[in-house]
Amino acid sequence: RERPNGAVAMQVARRVAPEKPAAGRVSALSMYELPPAEPISVSEFEEFAYDRLRLLSTIELARAKGLKGAELEARIRKARDEFMPLSPTGLIKDYYSHFILRLAYCRSEDLRRWFLQNELELFKWRFVNNPPEDRAAWLRAKGLQYEAISRDEYEEIKEELHQALSSRRDLDPAAERSEHYKVAFEEVVDLVRQRRVYLRGGSAFVPAADLVSIVATAVRAQWSRRLATASHQWPALREEEADRLPSFLEGLATQYVG
């Protein structure tokens, strides 16, 4: 909503700050559960939207080119640093811009699909690039009960992990040495059935490369529900807001931002 002083406030319940891991480092890893409340100017609103659209478009183009592994990682990192840097200002832009594009891309199934695909790719990149201790703290904070195994436990079962992962061509060789997590076997039935993970005492030992897909599935379900809710609310919101903002949001999907 446009305020008399030229600021825009998003429909919200309370102010939300960027998430901070226990160690005090700021993190962009977020499920964007509550929208921000502090007003921003119209120019900031538009700048934030364009920069996130540039970031997501870079991800889409990289995926379309078939980039994977280190190449995809480097492309996303470069775009992140340029458009949504890991700084206090960048984190504010990140939080606001997700909600702005959520409004812009809620209006049709094709728009929602594009938004989800590229937002999830960004989420997965952030998840695997977060320090393991921050990742574990974030999972606990979100009620996702995936426990990272200790170094001692890893040493105890490393031969079994090697046997389970050595035949998998879909994993980078480094996955065997990466962080592993205990996951209830019911949550990874397909992996257990295909003998793609080590199973002991009702727990599957999942490498971080698989865990990110499990977590992303939960995140996708939550974002899908919120996009559907935003879609139902859009007609009323369009009537309530100033003329300029709905037109801007509706035009975002057709903007060239290269």
PDB file of N, CA, C and O in Angstrom, residues 105-137:
ATOM      1  N   TYR A 105       3.783 -13.442  -9.055  1.00  0.00           N
ATOM      2  CA  TYR A 105       3.744 -14.734  -9.752  1.00  0.00           C
ATOM      3  C   TYR A 105       2.701 -15.696  -9.199  1.00  0.00           C
ATOM      4  O   TYR A 105       2.753 -16.890  -9.483  1.00  0.00           O
ATOM      5  N   CYS A 106       1.743 -15.189  -8.449  1.00  0.00           N
ATOM      6  CA  CYS A 106       0.710 -16.063  -7.890  1.00  0.00           C
ATOM      7  C   CYS A 106      -0.486 -16.228  -8.808  1.00  0.00           C
ATOM      8  O   CYS A 106      -1.358 -17.048  -8.561  1.00  0.00           O
ATOM      9  N   ARG A 107      -0.531 -15.477  -9.915  1.00  0.00           N
ATOM     10  CA  ARG A 107      -1.798 -15.272 -10.618  1.00  0.00           C
ATOM     11  C   ARG A 107      -2.164 -16.360 -11.627  1.00  0.00           C
ATOM     12  O   ARG A 107      -3.279 -16.382 -12.125  1.00  0.00           O
ATOM     13  N   SER A 108      -1.263 -17.267 -11.940  1.00  0.00           N
ATOM     14  CA  SER A 108      -1.599 -18.362 -12.856  1.00  0.00           C
ATOM     15  C   SER A 108      -0.727 -19.564 -12.542  1.00  0.00           C
ATOM     16  O   SER A 108       0.318 -19.444 -11.883  1.00  0.00           O
ATOM     17  N   GLU A 109      -1.152 -20.725 -13.025  1.00  0.00           N
ATOM     18  CA  GLU A 109      -0.390 -21.947 -12.764  1.00  0.00           C
ATOM     19  C   GLU A 109       1.004 -21.877 -13.372  1.00  0.00           C
ATOM     20  O   GLU A 109       1.987 -22.292 -12.747  1.00  0.00           O
ATOM     21  N   ASP A 110       1.122 -21.339 -14.584  1.00  0.00           N
ATOM     22  CA  ASP A 110       2.433 -21.236 -15.230  1.00  0.00           C
ATOM     23  C   ASP A 110       3.365 -20.302 -14.460  1.00  0.00           C
ATOM     24  O   ASP A 110       4.553 -20.598 -14.294  1.00  0.00           O
ATOM     25  N   LEU A 111       2.837 -19.169 -13.990  1.00  0.00           N
ATOM     26  CA  LEU A 111       3.654 -18.242 -13.221  1.00  0.00           C
ATOM     27  C   LEU A 111       4.087 -18.860 -11.900  1.00  0.00           C
ATOM     28  O   LEU A 111       5.252 -18.724 -11.485  1.00  0.00           O
ATOM     29  N   ARG A 112       3.172 -19.535 -11.230  1.00  0.00           N
ATOM     30  CA  ARG A 112       3.514 -20.179  -9.961  1.00  0.00           C
ATOM     31  C   ARG A 112       4.583 -21.251 -10.165  1.00  0.00           C
ATOM     32  O   ARG A 112       5.504 -21.379  -9.351  1.00  0.00           O
ATOM     33  N   ARG A 113       4.461 -22.024 -11.249  1.00  0.00           N
ATOM     34  CA  ARG A 113       5.445 -23.069 -11.520  1.00  0.00           C
ATOM     35  C   ARG A 113       6.826 -22.467 -11.759  1.00  0.00           C
ATOM     36  O   ARG A 113       7.817 -22.961 -11.221  1.00  0.00           O
ATOM     37  N   TRP A 114       6.905 -21.381 -12.539  1.00  0.00           N
ATOM     38  CA  TRP A 114       8.199 -20.742 -12.820  1.00  0.00           C
ATOM     39  C   TRP A 114       8.831 -20.225 -11.530  1.00  0.00           C
ATOM     40  O   TRP A 114      10.021 -20.435 -11.275  1.00  0.00           O
ATOM     41  N   PHE A 115       8.024 -19.567 -10.717  1.00  0.00           N
ATOM     42  CA  PHE A 115       8.512 -19.008  -9.463  1.00  0.00           C
ATOM     43  C   PHE A 115       9.033 -20.111  -8.548  1.00  0.00           C
ATOM     44  O   PHE A 115      10.142 -20.017  -7.996  1.00  0.00           O
ATOM     45  N   LEU A 116       8.262 -21.179  -8.374  1.00  0.00           N
ATOM     46  CA  LEU A 116       8.652 -22.254  -7.481  1.00  0.00           C
ATOM     47  C   LEU A 116       9.929 -22.939  -7.943  1.00  0.00           C
ATOM     48  O   LEU A 116      10.817 -23.224  -7.130  1.00  0.00           O
ATOM     49  N   GLN A 117      10.033 -23.237  -9.222  1.00  0.00           N
ATOM     50  CA  GLN A 117      11.211 -23.937  -9.727  1.00  0.00           C
ATOM     51  C   GLN A 117      12.488 -23.170  -9.423  1.00  0.00           C
ATOM     52  O   GLN A 117      13.477 -23.743  -8.939  1.00  0.00           O
ATOM     53  N   ASN A 118      12.470 -21.884  -9.695  1.00  0.00           N
ATOM     54  CA  ASN A 118      13.692 -21.110  -9.548  1.00  0.00           C
ATOM     55  C   ASN A 118      13.961 -20.690  -8.102  1.00  0.00           C
ATOM     56  O   ASN A 118      15.109 -20.633  -7.666  1.00  0.00           O
ATOM     57  N   GLU A 119      12.897 -20.414  -7.341  1.00  0.00           N
ATOM     58  CA  GLU A 119      13.085 -20.145  -5.917  1.00  0.00           C
ATOM     59  C   GLU A 119      13.643 -21.380  -5.200  1.00  0.00           C
ATOM     60  O   GLU A 119      14.500 -21.269  -4.323  1.00  0.00           O
ATOM     61  N   LEU A 120      13.164 -22.553  -5.567  1.00  0.00           N
ATOM     62  CA  LEU A 120      13.651 -23.770  -4.927  1.00  0.00           C
ATOM     63  C   LEU A 120      15.099 -24.057  -5.304  1.00  0.00           C
ATOM     64  O   LEU A 120      15.865 -24.567  -4.480  1.00  0.00           O
ATOM     65  N   GLU A 121      15.483 -23.752  -6.528  1.00  0.00           N
ATOM     66  CA  GLU A 121      16.878 -23.931  -6.918  1.00  0.00           C
ATOM     67  C   GLU A 121      17.772 -23.014  -6.084  1.00  0.00           C
ATOM     68  O   GLU A 121      18.856 -23.411  -5.646  1.00  0.00           O
ATOM     69  N   LEU A 122      17.314 -21.777  -5.862  1.00  0.00           N
ATOM     70  CA  LEU A 122      18.056 -20.849  -5.013  1.00  0.00           C
ATOM     71  C   LEU A 122      18.108 -21.357  -3.578  1.00  0.00           C
ATOM     72  O   LEU A 122      19.165 -21.307  -2.925  1.00  0.00           O
ATOM     73  N   PHE A 123      16.975 -21.844  -3.069  1.00  0.00           N
ATOM     74  CA  PHE A 123      16.938 -22.381  -1.716  1.00  0.00           C
ATOM     75  C   PHE A 123      17.917 -23.535  -1.565  1.00  0.00           C
ATOM     76  O   PHE A 123      18.673 -23.602  -0.584  1.00  0.00           O
ATOM     77  N   LYS A 124      17.930 -24.463  -2.509  1.00  0.00           N
ATOM     78  CA  LYS A 124      18.812 -25.630  -2.420  1.00  0.00           C
ATOM     79  C   LYS A 124      20.275 -25.212  -2.453  1.00  0.00           C
ATOM     80  O   LYS A 124      21.104 -25.781  -1.729  1.00  0.00           O
ATOM     81  N   TRP A 125      20.593 -24.227  -3.297  1.00  0.00           N
ATOM     82  CA  TRP A 125      21.972 -23.737  -3.352  1.00  0.00           C
ATOM     83  C   TRP A 125      22.380 -23.153  -1.997  1.00  0.00           C
ATOM     84  O   TRP A 125      23.466 -23.413  -1.492  1.00  0.00           O
ATOM     85  N   ARG A 126      21.491 -22.363  -1.408  1.00  0.00           N
ATOM     86  CA  ARG A 126      21.793 -21.782  -0.102  1.00  0.00           C
ATOM     87  C   ARG A 126      21.921 -22.864   0.967  1.00  0.00           C
ATOM     88  O   ARG A 126      22.781 -22.793   1.849  1.00  0.00           O
ATOM     89  N   PHE A 127      21.069 -23.860   0.905  1.00  0.00           N
ATOM     90  CA  PHE A 127      21.073 -24.916   1.915  1.00  0.00           C
ATOM     91  C   PHE A 127      22.403 -25.667   1.921  1.00  0.00           C
ATOM     92  O   PHE A 127      23.029 -25.827   2.975  1.00  0.00           O
ATOM     93  N   VAL A 128      22.861 -26.106   0.772  1.00  0.00           N
ATOM     94  CA  VAL A 128      24.082 -26.907   0.722  1.00  0.00           C
ATOM     95  C   VAL A 128      25.322 -26.051   0.964  1.00  0.00           C
ATOM     96  O   VAL A 128      26.372 -26.579   1.351  1.00  0.00           O
ATOM     97  N   ASN A 129      25.225 -24.731   0.760  1.00  0.00           N
ATOM     98  CA  ASN A 129      26.376 -23.856   0.964  1.00  0.00           C
ATOM     99  C   ASN A 129      26.399 -23.220   2.354  1.00  0.00           C
ATOM    100  O   ASN A 129      27.322 -22.460   2.658  1.00  0.00           O
ATOM    101  N   ASN A 130      25.403 -23.502   3.189  1.00  0.00           N
ATOM    102  CA  ASN A 130      25.434 -23.039   4.573  1.00  0.00           C
ATOM    103  C   ASN A 130      26.373 -23.932   5.392  1.00  0.00           C
ATOM    104  O   ASN A 130      26.440 -25.147   5.149  1.00  0.00           O
ATOM    105  N   PRO A 131      27.093 -23.375   6.361  1.00  0.00           N
ATOM    106  CA  PRO A 131      27.918 -24.217   7.225  1.00  0.00           C
ATOM    107  C   PRO A 131      27.064 -25.295   7.890  1.00  0.00           C
ATOM    108  O   PRO A 131      25.907 -25.047   8.250  1.00  0.00           O
ATOM    109  N   PRO A 132      27.595 -26.522   8.035  1.00  0.00           N
ATOM    110  CA  PRO A 132      26.799 -27.623   8.597  1.00  0.00           C
ATOM    111  C   PRO A 132      26.136 -27.295   9.924  1.00  0.00           C
ATOM    112  O   PRO A 132      24.978 -27.647  10.146  1.00  0.00           O
ATOM    113  N   GLU A 133      26.850 -26.582  10.816  1.00  0.00           N
ATOM    114  CA  GLU A 133      26.253 -26.290  12.125  1.00  0.00           C
ATOM    115  C   GLU A 133      25.085 -25.307  11.993  1.00  0.00           C
ATOM    116  O   GLU A 133      24.094 -25.394  12.724  1.00  0.00           O
ATOM    117  N   ASP A 134      25.183 -24.367  11.041  1.00  0.00           N
ATOM    118  CA  ASP A 134      24.076 -23.437  10.812  1.00  0.00           C
ATOM    119  C   ASP A 134      22.893 -24.159  10.177  1.00  0.00           C
ATOM    120  O   ASP A 134      21.733 -23.890  10.499  1.00  0.00           O
ATOM    121  N   ARG A 135      23.213 -25.082   9.274  1.00  0.00           N
ATOM    122  CA  ARG A 135      22.171 -25.865   8.615  1.00  0.00           C
ATOM    123  C   ARG A 135      21.404 -26.682   9.650  1.00  0.00           C
ATOM    124  O   ARG A 135      20.165 -26.731   9.640  1.00  0.00           O
ATOM    125  N   ALA A 136      22.137 -27.337  10.558  1.00  0.00           N
ATOM    126  CA  ALA A 136      21.486 -28.145  11.589  1.00  0.00           C
ATOM    127  C   ALA A 136      20.635 -27.283  12.512  1.00  0.00           C
ATOM    128  O   ALA A 136      19.522 -27.666  12.892  1.00  0.00           O
ATOM    129  N   ALA A 137      21.140 -26.104  12.877  1.00  0.00           N
ATOM    130  CA  ALA A 137      20.376 -25.205  13.743  1.00  0.00           C
ATOM    131  C   ALA A 137      19.111 -24.732  13.050  1.00  0.00           C
ATOM    132  O   ALA A 137      18.045 -24.616  13.674  1.00  0.00           O
TER     133      ALA A 137
END
